[in-house]
Amino acid sequence: MSARVTGRFAPTPSGRLHLGNLLCALLAYLSVRSRDGRFLLRIEDVDVPRCPRRLAAQCIEDLLWLGITWDEPPLYQSERTAIYEDAFARLEDMGLVYPCFCTRAQLHAALAPNLGDREPVYAGTCAHLSPDEIAERSKTRSPAMRVRVPDEDVTFTDGLYGIVTENLARDCGDFIIRRSDGLFGYQLAVVVDDALTGVTEIVRGRDILTATPRQLFLQRALGYPAPSYVHIPLLTDSEGRRLAKRDKDLDLSVLSKRFTREDILGLLAHACGLLPDWHPVTMDALIRDFSWERVAREDARLSPALTRM
Ligand code: GLU
């Protein structure tokens, strides 16, 4: 197999990309292109009702406007159900999957006391139902499907944040890989797609860092190689507030009327530490000078000049 690095950007098109998403796309792209690697685009529209094609087309348009290009036709998760079925069946054959009939209210009631911003740990309520119980409950409710996790530490080294360790049984519990409406969950789809498309480097937001141990576990179970990971700082407004899809003034529909592509590249590069101050810059110059060493670890703030201009 070739040693050429393969990276990807994998947006969920449930809204228009904001500058935080574009920063992620840019860093993933620069990391790969600065080493003459392969870059892929994957549209994570597995939750079809929330991700209309119109928004995926808009994502593509915005990335192209910024000067980001990919080497193969974009992949749409909504078209890959049969592939996820196959991976799911393999996990089932290993005895790792079980149905969960818990309602939202039951899940809440079984929760440990509030754990700050960590996701709730599943209490294992449905982990040992008998075949009769499963048959009985299936009459009135279609279950979500969970994967059983081991009580052992999963460790990886993140390119920016260093060593990260999590015990899945303690910190997360058995997690959902297929929803009760039949749609596959994000964790399974991501792992399958990254492996089957030969992705070797994953660059994405720090908000997904805690999902990575679950994905490493699934990779191991399915016999896939583990890619390397860089989770990048989040982009905030000039007051330190996290950007959200609702910040309409920070998407390209507005920004591309006020700024050039080089202005926006300079803005993003400055926010994450690649440029000492905000000035227009070309993609070629960013590729030439790129190094992870120069990317800041702390959250990246947008220049207050953005809203003054
Ligand atoms: N689709 C996810 C998002 O837009 C990113 C998934 C990933 O990069 O692994 O937040």
PDB file of C-alpha atoms and ligand atoms in Angstrom:
ATOM      1  CA  MET A   1       0.000   0.000   0.000  1.00  0.00           C
ATOM      2  CA  SER A   2       1.199   3.514  -0.729  1.00  0.00           C
ATOM      3  CA  ALA A   3       2.444   5.611   2.182  1.00  0.00           C
ATOM      4  CA  ARG A   4       0.717   8.670   0.775  1.00  0.00           C
ATOM      5  CA  VAL A   5      -1.274  10.458   3.469  1.00  0.00           C
ATOM      6  CA  THR A   6      -5.027  10.542   2.878  1.00  0.00           C
ATOM      7  CA  GLY A   7      -7.155  13.096   4.673  1.00  0.00           C
ATOM      8  CA  ARG A   8     -10.774  14.082   4.466  1.00  0.00           C
ATOM      9  CA  PHE A   9     -13.361  16.633   5.439  1.00  0.00           C
ATOM     10  CA  ALA A  10     -16.671  15.140   6.521  1.00  0.00           C
ATOM     11  CA  PRO A  11     -19.341  17.794   7.078  1.00  0.00           C
ATOM     12  CA  THR A  12     -22.865  17.079   8.267  1.00  0.00           C
ATOM     13  CA  PRO A  13     -24.979  19.259   5.989  1.00  0.00           C
ATOM     14  CA  SER A  14     -27.747  20.044   8.474  1.00  0.00           C
ATOM     15  CA  GLY A  15     -27.059  23.752   8.023  1.00  0.00           C
ATOM     16  CA  ARG A  16     -24.708  25.988   6.137  1.00  0.00           C
ATOM     17  CA  LEU A  17     -20.990  25.657   6.973  1.00  0.00           C
ATOM     18  CA  HIS A  18     -19.820  28.364   9.355  1.00  0.00           C
ATOM     19  CA  LEU A  19     -16.289  29.648   9.768  1.00  0.00           C
ATOM     20  CA  GLY A  20     -15.513  27.002  12.410  1.00  0.00           C
ATOM     21  CA  ASN A  21     -16.337  24.235   9.928  1.00  0.00           C
ATOM     22  CA  LEU A  22     -14.286  26.003   7.282  1.00  0.00           C
ATOM     23  CA  LEU A  23     -11.301  26.233   9.630  1.00  0.00           C
ATOM     24  CA  CYS A  24     -11.520  22.483  10.118  1.00  0.00           C
ATOM     25  CA  ALA A  25     -11.735  21.873   6.380  1.00  0.00           C
ATOM     26  CA  LEU A  26      -8.800  24.215   5.805  1.00  0.00           C
ATOM     27  CA  LEU A  27      -6.497  22.579   8.369  1.00  0.00           C
ATOM     28  CA  ALA A  28      -7.377  19.073   7.162  1.00  0.00           C
ATOM     29  CA  TYR A  29      -6.643  20.232   3.626  1.00  0.00           C
ATOM     30  CA  LEU A  30      -3.380  22.047   4.402  1.00  0.00           C
ATOM     31  CA  SER A  31      -2.077  19.110   6.412  1.00  0.00           C
ATOM     32  CA  VAL A  32      -2.591  16.775   3.463  1.00  0.00           C
ATOM     33  CA  ARG A  33      -1.644  19.090   0.609  1.00  0.00           C
ATOM     34  CA  SER A  34       1.559  20.239   2.343  1.00  0.00           C
ATOM     35  CA  ARG A  35       2.677  16.597   2.124  1.00  0.00           C
ATOM     36  CA  ASP A  36       1.350  16.016  -1.375  1.00  0.00           C
ATOM     37  CA  GLY A  37      -1.383  13.771  -0.016  1.00  0.00           C
ATOM     38  CA  ARG A  38      -4.844  12.762  -1.157  1.00  0.00           C
ATOM     39  CA  PHE A  39      -7.894  14.681   0.017  1.00  0.00           C
ATOM     40  CA  LEU A  40     -11.463  13.385   0.148  1.00  0.00           C
ATOM     41  CA  LEU A  41     -14.853  14.937   0.805  1.00  0.00           C
ATOM     42  CA  ARG A  42     -17.561  12.927   2.530  1.00  0.00           C
ATOM     43  CA  ILE A  43     -21.046  14.273   3.032  1.00  0.00           C
ATOM     44  CA  GLU A  44     -22.284  12.905   6.367  1.00  0.00           C
ATOM     45  CA  ASP A  45     -25.983  12.934   5.548  1.00  0.00           C
ATOM     46  CA  VAL A  46     -26.721   9.609   7.200  1.00  0.00           C
ATOM     47  CA  ASP A  47     -29.537  11.397   9.068  1.00  0.00           C
ATOM     48  CA  VAL A  48     -31.342  12.038   5.797  1.00  0.00           C
ATOM     49  CA  PRO A  49     -34.332  13.974   7.151  1.00  0.00           C
ATOM     50  CA  ARG A  50     -32.009  16.557   8.720  1.00  0.00           C
ATOM     51  CA  CYS A  51     -29.632  16.829   5.756  1.00  0.00           C
ATOM     52  CA  PRO A  52     -31.321  17.836   2.516  1.00  0.00           C
ATOM     53  CA  ARG A  53     -29.315  17.651  -0.717  1.00  0.00           C
ATOM     54  CA  ARG A  54     -29.684  21.394  -1.143  1.00  0.00           C
ATOM     55  CA  LEU A  55     -27.479  21.952   1.927  1.00  0.00           C
ATOM     56  CA  ALA A  56     -24.888  19.421   0.769  1.00  0.00           C
ATOM     57  CA  ALA A  57     -24.666  21.270  -2.544  1.00  0.00           C
ATOM     58  CA  GLN A  58     -24.203  24.500  -0.617  1.00  0.00           C
ATOM     59  CA  CYS A  59     -21.355  22.961   1.445  1.00  0.00           C
ATOM     60  CA  ILE A  60     -19.634  21.928  -1.758  1.00  0.00           C
ATOM     61  CA  GLU A  61     -20.041  25.370  -3.233  1.00  0.00           C
ATOM     62  CA  ASP A  62     -18.602  27.023  -0.109  1.00  0.00           C
ATOM     63  CA  LEU A  63     -15.565  24.717   0.002  1.00  0.00           C
ATOM     64  CA  LEU A  64     -14.842  25.336  -3.663  1.00  0.00           C
ATOM     65  CA  TRP A  65     -15.198  29.067  -3.138  1.00  0.00           C
ATOM     66  CA  LEU A  66     -12.521  28.856  -0.463  1.00  0.00           C
ATOM     67  CA  GLY A  67     -10.229  26.950  -2.838  1.00  0.00           C
ATOM     68  CA  ILE A  68     -10.527  23.494  -1.274  1.00  0.00           C
ATOM     69  CA  THR A  69     -10.583  20.657  -3.794  1.00  0.00           C
ATOM     70  CA  TRP A  70     -10.829  16.879  -3.503  1.00  0.00           C
ATOM     71  CA  ASP A  71      -9.408  14.048  -5.528  1.00  0.00           C
ATOM     72  CA  GLU A  72     -12.427  11.790  -5.903  1.00  0.00           C
ATOM     73  CA  PRO A  73     -16.156  12.393  -6.295  1.00  0.00           C
ATOM     74  CA  PRO A  74     -17.723  13.240  -2.919  1.00  0.00           C
ATOM     75  CA  LEU A  75     -19.133  10.312  -1.030  1.00  0.00           C
ATOM     76  CA  TYR A  76     -22.680  10.540   0.378  1.00  0.00           C
ATOM     77  CA  GLN A  77     -23.386   8.479   3.474  1.00  0.00           C
ATOM     78  CA  SER A  78     -27.066   8.374   2.564  1.00  0.00           C
ATOM     79  CA  GLU A  79     -26.101   6.139  -0.372  1.00  0.00           C
ATOM     80  CA  ARG A  80     -24.053   3.668   1.651  1.00  0.00           C
ATOM     81  CA  THR A  81     -26.624   1.903   3.801  1.00  0.00           C
ATOM     82  CA  ALA A  82     -25.772  -1.542   2.391  1.00  0.00           C
ATOM     83  CA  ILE A  83     -22.131  -1.068   3.376  1.00  0.00           C
ATOM     84  CA  TYR A  84     -23.063  -0.141   6.956  1.00  0.00           C
ATOM     85  CA  GLU A  85     -25.461  -3.133   7.046  1.00  0.00           C
ATOM     86  CA  ASP A  86     -22.533  -5.367   6.318  1.00  0.00           C
ATOM     87  CA  ALA A  87     -20.334  -3.975   9.110  1.00  0.00           C
ATOM     88  CA  PHE A  88     -23.311  -4.074  11.477  1.00  0.00           C
ATOM     89  CA  ALA A  89     -23.927  -7.754  10.639  1.00  0.00           C
ATOM     90  CA  ARG A  90     -20.284  -8.531  11.383  1.00  0.00           C
ATOM     91  CA  LEU A  91     -20.557  -6.935  14.828  1.00  0.00           C
ATOM     92  CA  GLU A  92     -23.788  -8.882  15.398  1.00  0.00           C
ATOM     93  CA  ASP A  93     -22.038 -12.126  14.437  1.00  0.00           C
ATOM     94  CA  MET A  94     -19.390 -11.375  17.054  1.00  0.00           C
ATOM     95  CA  GLY A  95     -22.176 -11.173  19.667  1.00  0.00           C
ATOM     96  CA  LEU A  96     -21.423  -7.509  20.323  1.00  0.00           C
ATOM     97  CA  VAL A  97     -24.824  -6.045  19.460  1.00  0.00           C
ATOM     98  CA  TYR A  98     -28.069  -6.021  21.445  1.00  0.00           C
ATOM     99  CA  PRO A  99     -31.428  -4.257  21.190  1.00  0.00           C
ATOM    100  CA  CYS A 100     -32.247  -1.454  23.611  1.00  0.00           C
ATOM    101  CA  PHE A 101     -35.879  -0.581  24.290  1.00  0.00           C
ATOM    102  CA  CYS A 102     -35.238   2.246  26.736  1.00  0.00           C
ATOM    103  CA  THR A 103     -37.265   5.387  26.165  1.00  0.00           C
ATOM    104  CA  ARG A 104     -35.709   8.799  26.466  1.00  0.00           C
ATOM    105  CA  ALA A 105     -37.358   9.230  29.862  1.00  0.00           C
ATOM    106  CA  GLN A 106     -35.978   5.893  31.112  1.00  0.00           C
ATOM    107  CA  LEU A 107     -32.492   6.798  29.951  1.00  0.00           C
ATOM    108  CA  HIS A 108     -32.673  10.072  31.829  1.00  0.00           C
ATOM    109  CA  ALA A 109     -33.966   8.440  34.995  1.00  0.00           C
ATOM    110  CA  ALA A 110     -31.115   5.899  34.988  1.00  0.00           C
ATOM    111  CA  LEU A 111     -28.406   8.519  34.645  1.00  0.00           C
ATOM    112  CA  ALA A 112     -25.601   9.059  37.052  1.00  0.00           C
ATOM    113  CA  PRO A 113     -25.584  12.546  38.650  1.00  0.00           C
ATOM    114  CA  ASN A 114     -24.747  15.299  36.199  1.00  0.00           C
ATOM    115  CA  LEU A 115     -21.264  14.875  34.796  1.00  0.00           C
ATOM    116  CA  GLY A 116     -20.719  18.372  33.433  1.00  0.00           C
ATOM    117  CA  ASP A 117     -20.461  18.423  29.664  1.00  0.00           C
ATOM    118  CA  ARG A 118     -19.670  14.715  29.368  1.00  0.00           C
ATOM    119  CA  GLU A 119     -22.156  12.530  27.614  1.00  0.00           C
ATOM    120  CA  PRO A 120     -24.310  10.368  29.867  1.00  0.00           C
ATOM    121  CA  VAL A 121     -23.125   6.828  30.584  1.00  0.00           C
ATOM    122  CA  TYR A 122     -25.605   4.130  29.576  1.00  0.00           C
ATOM    123  CA  ALA A 123     -26.605   2.106  32.627  1.00  0.00           C
ATOM    124  CA  GLY A 124     -26.824  -1.213  30.741  1.00  0.00           C
ATOM    125  CA  THR A 125     -30.564  -1.584  31.382  1.00  0.00           C
ATOM    126  CA  CYS A 126     -31.194  -3.763  28.288  1.00  0.00           C
ATOM    127  CA  ALA A 127     -27.796  -5.499  28.178  1.00  0.00           C
ATOM    128  CA  HIS A 128     -29.041  -8.887  29.383  1.00  0.00           C
ATOM    129  CA  LEU A 129     -32.613  -9.314  28.196  1.00  0.00           C
ATOM    130  CA  SER A 130     -33.709 -12.874  27.476  1.00  0.00           C
ATOM    131  CA  PRO A 131     -34.894 -13.827  23.956  1.00  0.00           C
ATOM    132  CA  ASP A 132     -38.478 -13.938  25.317  1.00  0.00           C
ATOM    133  CA  GLU A 133     -38.203 -10.458  26.784  1.00  0.00           C
ATOM    134  CA  ILE A 134     -36.808  -9.169  23.504  1.00  0.00           C
ATOM    135  CA  ALA A 135     -39.647 -10.777  21.525  1.00  0.00           C
ATOM    136  CA  GLU A 136     -42.254  -9.365  23.917  1.00  0.00           C
ATOM    137  CA  ARG A 137     -40.877  -5.816  23.866  1.00  0.00           C
ATOM    138  CA  SER A 138     -40.414  -5.845  20.102  1.00  0.00           C
ATOM    139  CA  LYS A 139     -44.196  -6.127  19.722  1.00  0.00           C
ATOM    140  CA  THR A 140     -44.720  -2.579  20.937  1.00  0.00           C
ATOM    141  CA  ARG A 141     -41.458  -0.766  20.289  1.00  0.00           C
ATOM    142  CA  SER A 142     -38.704  -0.928  17.723  1.00  0.00           C
ATOM    143  CA  PRO A 143     -35.381  -0.961  19.522  1.00  0.00           C
ATOM    144  CA  ALA A 144     -32.172   0.975  19.020  1.00  0.00           C
ATOM    145  CA  MET A 145     -29.127  -1.292  18.673  1.00  0.00           C
ATOM    146  CA  ARG A 146     -26.178  -0.925  21.038  1.00  0.00           C
ATOM    147  CA  VAL A 147     -22.695  -2.329  20.899  1.00  0.00           C
ATOM    148  CA  ARG A 148     -21.180  -3.862  24.031  1.00  0.00           C
ATOM    149  CA  VAL A 149     -17.981  -2.151  25.101  1.00  0.00           C
ATOM    150  CA  PRO A 150     -15.176  -3.745  27.127  1.00  0.00           C
ATOM    151  CA  ASP A 151     -14.083  -2.585  30.565  1.00  0.00           C
ATOM    152  CA  GLU A 152     -10.611  -1.570  29.457  1.00  0.00           C
ATOM    153  CA  ASP A 153      -8.713   1.595  28.588  1.00  0.00           C
ATOM    154  CA  VAL A 154      -8.548   2.834  25.006  1.00  0.00           C
ATOM    155  CA  THR A 155      -5.624   5.185  24.405  1.00  0.00           C
ATOM    156  CA  PHE A 156      -4.501   7.247  21.448  1.00  0.00           C
ATOM    157  CA  THR A 157      -2.137  10.126  20.850  1.00  0.00           C
ATOM    158  CA  ASP A 158      -3.765  13.192  19.415  1.00  0.00           C
ATOM    159  CA  GLY A 159      -1.603  15.364  17.174  1.00  0.00           C
ATOM    160  CA  LEU A 160      -2.345  18.509  19.186  1.00  0.00           C
ATOM    161  CA  TYR A 161      -3.683  17.375  22.558  1.00  0.00           C
ATOM    162  CA  GLY A 162      -1.337  14.450  23.253  1.00  0.00           C
ATOM    163  CA  ILE A 163      -2.288  11.229  25.006  1.00  0.00           C
ATOM    164  CA  VAL A 164      -6.023  10.664  25.519  1.00  0.00           C
ATOM    165  CA  THR A 165      -7.317   7.675  27.502  1.00  0.00           C
ATOM    166  CA  GLU A 166     -10.852   6.545  28.105  1.00  0.00           C
ATOM    167  CA  ASN A 167     -12.400   3.490  29.620  1.00  0.00           C
ATOM    168  CA  LEU A 168     -15.469   2.939  27.473  1.00  0.00           C
ATOM    169  CA  ALA A 169     -17.406   0.890  30.041  1.00  0.00           C
ATOM    170  CA  ARG A 170     -16.868   3.529  32.724  1.00  0.00           C
ATOM    171  CA  ASP A 171     -16.930   6.727  30.671  1.00  0.00           C
ATOM    172  CA  CYS A 172     -19.489   5.973  27.993  1.00  0.00           C
ATOM    173  CA  GLY A 173     -21.159   2.581  28.320  1.00  0.00           C
ATOM    174  CA  ASP A 174     -22.613   0.487  25.507  1.00  0.00           C
ATOM    175  CA  PHE A 175     -23.451   2.939  22.752  1.00  0.00           C
ATOM    176  CA  ILE A 176     -25.986   3.119  19.929  1.00  0.00           C
ATOM    177  CA  ILE A 177     -24.834   2.133  16.460  1.00  0.00           C
ATOM    178  CA  ARG A 178     -28.277   1.934  14.921  1.00  0.00           C
ATOM    179  CA  ARG A 179     -31.186   4.125  15.883  1.00  0.00           C
ATOM    180  CA  SER A 180     -34.693   2.869  16.542  1.00  0.00           C
ATOM    181  CA  ASP A 181     -35.786   4.353  13.187  1.00  0.00           C
ATOM    182  CA  GLY A 182     -33.259   2.060  11.471  1.00  0.00           C
ATOM    183  CA  LEU A 183     -30.744   4.759  10.555  1.00  0.00           C
ATOM    184  CA  PHE A 184     -27.111   3.958  11.328  1.00  0.00           C
ATOM    185  CA  GLY A 185     -25.388   6.051  13.957  1.00  0.00           C
ATOM    186  CA  TYR A 186     -22.546   8.442  13.275  1.00  0.00           C
ATOM    187  CA  GLN A 187     -19.881   6.328  15.052  1.00  0.00           C
ATOM    188  CA  LEU A 188     -20.348   3.284  12.878  1.00  0.00           C
ATOM    189  CA  ALA A 189     -20.694   5.153   9.577  1.00  0.00           C
ATOM    190  CA  VAL A 190     -17.565   7.244  10.201  1.00  0.00           C
ATOM    191  CA  VAL A 191     -15.417   4.258  11.091  1.00  0.00           C
ATOM    192  CA  VAL A 192     -16.557   2.217   8.109  1.00  0.00           C
ATOM    193  CA  ASP A 193     -16.156   5.074   5.637  1.00  0.00           C
ATOM    194  CA  ASP A 194     -12.756   6.216   6.854  1.00  0.00           C
ATOM    195  CA  ALA A 195     -11.438   2.656   6.662  1.00  0.00           C
ATOM    196  CA  LEU A 196     -12.917   1.772   3.281  1.00  0.00           C
ATOM    197  CA  THR A 197     -11.707   4.971   1.653  1.00  0.00           C
ATOM    198  CA  GLY A 198      -8.166   4.549   2.981  1.00  0.00           C
ATOM    199  CA  VAL A 199      -8.155   7.614   5.239  1.00  0.00           C
ATOM    200  CA  THR A 200      -4.903   7.749   7.217  1.00  0.00           C
ATOM    201  CA  GLU A 201      -5.296  11.113   8.944  1.00  0.00           C
ATOM    202  CA  ILE A 202      -8.398  12.541  10.585  1.00  0.00           C
ATOM    203  CA  VAL A 203      -8.507  16.247  11.347  1.00  0.00           C
ATOM    204  CA  ARG A 204     -11.679  17.470  13.036  1.00  0.00           C
ATOM    205  CA  GLY A 205     -12.993  19.662  15.817  1.00  0.00           C
ATOM    206  CA  ARG A 206     -12.057  19.207  19.461  1.00  0.00           C
ATOM    207  CA  ASP A 207     -15.779  18.753  20.188  1.00  0.00           C
ATOM    208  CA  ILE A 208     -15.506  15.237  18.716  1.00  0.00           C
ATOM    209  CA  LEU A 209     -12.416  14.231  20.708  1.00  0.00           C
ATOM    210  CA  THR A 210     -14.485  12.191  23.161  1.00  0.00           C
ATOM    211  CA  ALA A 211     -16.026  10.144  20.321  1.00  0.00           C
ATOM    212  CA  THR A 212     -12.629   8.911  19.182  1.00  0.00           C
ATOM    213  CA  PRO A 213     -12.167   6.079  21.734  1.00  0.00           C
ATOM    214  CA  ARG A 214     -15.534   4.644  20.636  1.00  0.00           C
ATOM    215  CA  GLN A 215     -14.394   4.776  17.041  1.00  0.00           C
ATOM    216  CA  LEU A 216     -11.069   3.127  17.893  1.00  0.00           C
ATOM    217  CA  PHE A 217     -12.970   0.329  19.576  1.00  0.00           C
ATOM    218  CA  LEU A 218     -15.178  -0.198  16.505  1.00  0.00           C
ATOM    219  CA  GLN A 219     -12.133  -0.102  14.211  1.00  0.00           C
ATOM    220  CA  ARG A 220     -10.461  -2.819  16.232  1.00  0.00           C
ATOM    221  CA  ALA A 221     -13.570  -4.969  16.336  1.00  0.00           C
ATOM    222  CA  LEU A 222     -13.975  -4.689  12.557  1.00  0.00           C
ATOM    223  CA  GLY A 223     -10.273  -5.285  11.878  1.00  0.00           C
ATOM    224  CA  TYR A 224      -9.564  -1.854  10.371  1.00  0.00           C
ATOM    225  CA  PRO A 225      -6.279   0.007  10.783  1.00  0.00           C
ATOM    226  CA  ALA A 226      -6.345   3.072  13.068  1.00  0.00           C
ATOM    227  CA  PRO A 227      -5.709   6.421  11.356  1.00  0.00           C
ATOM    228  CA  SER A 228      -3.868   9.245  13.111  1.00  0.00           C
ATOM    229  CA  TYR A 229      -5.935  11.981  14.735  1.00  0.00           C
ATOM    230  CA  VAL A 230      -5.623  15.705  15.138  1.00  0.00           C
ATOM    231  CA  HIS A 231      -8.474  17.411  16.945  1.00  0.00           C
ATOM    232  CA  ILE A 232      -8.359  21.113  16.358  1.00  0.00           C
ATOM    233  CA  PRO A 233      -9.295  23.987  18.659  1.00  0.00           C
ATOM    234  CA  LEU A 234     -12.755  25.413  18.287  1.00  0.00           C
ATOM    235  CA  LEU A 235     -13.282  28.750  16.634  1.00  0.00           C
ATOM    236  CA  THR A 236     -15.082  31.318  18.739  1.00  0.00           C
ATOM    237  CA  ASP A 237     -16.299  34.829  18.100  1.00  0.00           C
ATOM    238  CA  SER A 238     -14.163  37.691  19.337  1.00  0.00           C
ATOM    239  CA  GLU A 239     -15.734  37.366  22.816  1.00  0.00           C
ATOM    240  CA  GLY A 240     -14.917  33.673  23.109  1.00  0.00           C
ATOM    241  CA  ARG A 241     -18.391  32.297  22.318  1.00  0.00           C
ATOM    242  CA  ARG A 242     -18.495  29.127  20.278  1.00  0.00           C
ATOM    243  CA  LEU A 243     -19.775  29.566  16.739  1.00  0.00           C
ATOM    244  CA  ALA A 244     -22.965  27.792  15.815  1.00  0.00           C
ATOM    245  CA  LYS A 245     -24.894  27.147  12.656  1.00  0.00           C
ATOM    246  CA  ARG A 246     -27.340  29.831  13.767  1.00  0.00           C
ATOM    247  CA  ASP A 247     -24.649  32.559  13.483  1.00  0.00           C
ATOM    248  CA  LYS A 248     -25.851  33.447  10.051  1.00  0.00           C
ATOM    249  CA  ASP A 249     -23.600  36.485   9.707  1.00  0.00           C
ATOM    250  CA  LEU A 250     -20.584  34.158   9.891  1.00  0.00           C
ATOM    251  CA  ASP A 251     -21.407  31.971   6.931  1.00  0.00           C
ATOM    252  CA  LEU A 252     -20.156  32.581   3.437  1.00  0.00           C
ATOM    253  CA  SER A 253     -23.471  33.857   2.092  1.00  0.00           C
ATOM    254  CA  VAL A 254     -22.709  37.067   3.981  1.00  0.00           C
ATOM    255  CA  LEU A 255     -18.915  36.965   4.225  1.00  0.00           C
ATOM    256  CA  SER A 256     -18.260  36.294   0.541  1.00  0.00           C
ATOM    257  CA  LYS A 257     -20.022  39.576  -0.282  1.00  0.00           C
ATOM    258  CA  ARG A 258     -17.753  41.553   2.022  1.00  0.00           C
ATOM    259  CA  PHE A 259     -14.443  39.718   1.675  1.00  0.00           C
ATOM    260  CA  THR A 260     -12.305  38.007  -0.919  1.00  0.00           C
ATOM    261  CA  ARG A 261     -11.241  34.380  -0.686  1.00  0.00           C
ATOM    262  CA  GLU A 262      -7.751  35.519   0.328  1.00  0.00           C
ATOM    263  CA  ASP A 263      -9.215  37.710   3.105  1.00  0.00           C
ATOM    264  CA  ILE A 264     -11.114  34.718   4.536  1.00  0.00           C
ATOM    265  CA  LEU A 265      -8.093  32.416   4.249  1.00  0.00           C
ATOM    266  CA  GLY A 266      -6.044  35.054   6.104  1.00  0.00           C
ATOM    267  CA  LEU A 267      -8.747  35.416   8.743  1.00  0.00           C
ATOM    268  CA  LEU A 268      -8.867  31.652   9.415  1.00  0.00           C
ATOM    269  CA  ALA A 269      -5.084  31.258   9.307  1.00  0.00           C
ATOM    270  CA  HIS A 270      -4.680  34.137  11.746  1.00  0.00           C
ATOM    271  CA  ALA A 271      -7.357  32.789  14.121  1.00  0.00           C
ATOM    272  CA  CYS A 272      -5.583  29.433  14.492  1.00  0.00           C
ATOM    273  CA  GLY A 273      -2.054  30.819  14.799  1.00  0.00           C
ATOM    274  CA  LEU A 274      -0.728  30.243  11.278  1.00  0.00           C
ATOM    275  CA  LEU A 275      -0.451  33.984  10.598  1.00  0.00           C
ATOM    276  CA  PRO A 276       0.676  36.570  13.181  1.00  0.00           C
ATOM    277  CA  ASP A 277      -1.929  39.032  11.958  1.00  0.00           C
ATOM    278  CA  TRP A 278      -4.885  39.111   9.622  1.00  0.00           C
ATOM    279  CA  HIS A 279      -3.967  39.889   6.041  1.00  0.00           C
ATOM    280  CA  PRO A 280      -4.969  38.360   2.721  1.00  0.00           C
ATOM    281  CA  VAL A 281      -3.087  35.187   1.873  1.00  0.00           C
ATOM    282  CA  THR A 282      -3.255  32.656  -0.943  1.00  0.00           C
ATOM    283  CA  MET A 283      -3.932  28.958  -0.517  1.00  0.00           C
ATOM    284  CA  ASP A 284      -0.587  28.191  -2.151  1.00  0.00           C
ATOM    285  CA  ALA A 285       1.276  30.277   0.420  1.00  0.00           C
ATOM    286  CA  LEU A 286      -0.585  28.540   3.265  1.00  0.00           C
ATOM    287  CA  ILE A 287       0.239  25.109   1.834  1.00  0.00           C
ATOM    288  CA  ARG A 288       3.902  26.041   1.418  1.00  0.00           C
ATOM    289  CA  ASP A 289       4.292  27.304   4.998  1.00  0.00           C
ATOM    290  CA  PHE A 290       2.009  24.853   6.807  1.00  0.00           C
ATOM    291  CA  SER A 291       3.179  23.075   9.955  1.00  0.00           C
ATOM    292  CA  TRP A 292       1.123  21.689  12.846  1.00  0.00           C
ATOM    293  CA  GLU A 293       3.766  23.187  15.152  1.00  0.00           C
ATOM    294  CA  ARG A 294       2.348  26.598  14.351  1.00  0.00           C
ATOM    295  CA  VAL A 295      -1.279  25.771  15.098  1.00  0.00           C
ATOM    296  CA  ALA A 296      -2.362  27.039  18.530  1.00  0.00           C
ATOM    297  CA  ARG A 297      -3.824  24.579  21.072  1.00  0.00           C
ATOM    298  CA  GLU A 298      -6.177  27.052  22.686  1.00  0.00           C
ATOM    299  CA  ASP A 299      -9.515  27.961  21.142  1.00  0.00           C
ATOM    300  CA  ALA A 300      -9.149  30.242  18.164  1.00  0.00           C
ATOM    301  CA  ARG A 301     -10.836  33.639  18.381  1.00  0.00           C
ATOM    302  CA  LEU A 302     -11.996  35.528  15.359  1.00  0.00           C
ATOM    303  CA  SER A 303     -10.545  38.947  14.950  1.00  0.00           C
ATOM    304  CA  PRO A 304     -12.854  41.668  16.333  1.00  0.00           C
ATOM    305  CA  ALA A 305     -12.039  43.500  13.099  1.00  0.00           C
ATOM    306  CA  LEU A 306     -14.360  41.041  11.346  1.00  0.00           C
ATOM    307  CA  THR A 307     -17.455  42.628  12.804  1.00  0.00           C
ATOM    308  CA  ARG A 308     -16.120  46.194  12.615  1.00  0.00           C
ATOM    309  CA  MET A 309     -15.484  46.150   8.886  1.00  0.00           C
TER     310      MET A 309
HETATM  311  N1  GLU B   1     -19.759  15.036  10.450  1.00  0.00           N
HETATM  312  C1  GLU B   1     -19.124  15.519  11.634  1.00  0.00           C
HETATM  313  C2  GLU B   1     -19.440  16.989  11.826  1.00  0.00           C
HETATM  314  O1  GLU B   1     -19.785  17.668  10.881  1.00  0.00           O
HETATM  315  C3  GLU B   1     -17.613  15.337  11.585  1.00  0.00           C
HETATM  316  C4  GLU B   1     -17.231  13.936  11.650  1.00  0.00           C
HETATM  317  C5  GLU B   1     -15.752  13.649  11.575  1.00  0.00           C
HETATM  318  O2  GLU B   1     -14.987  14.503  11.102  1.00  0.00           O
HETATM  319  O3  GLU B   1     -15.382  12.554  11.968  1.00  0.00           O
HETATM  320  O4  GLU B   1     -19.337  17.465  12.930  1.00  0.00           O
END
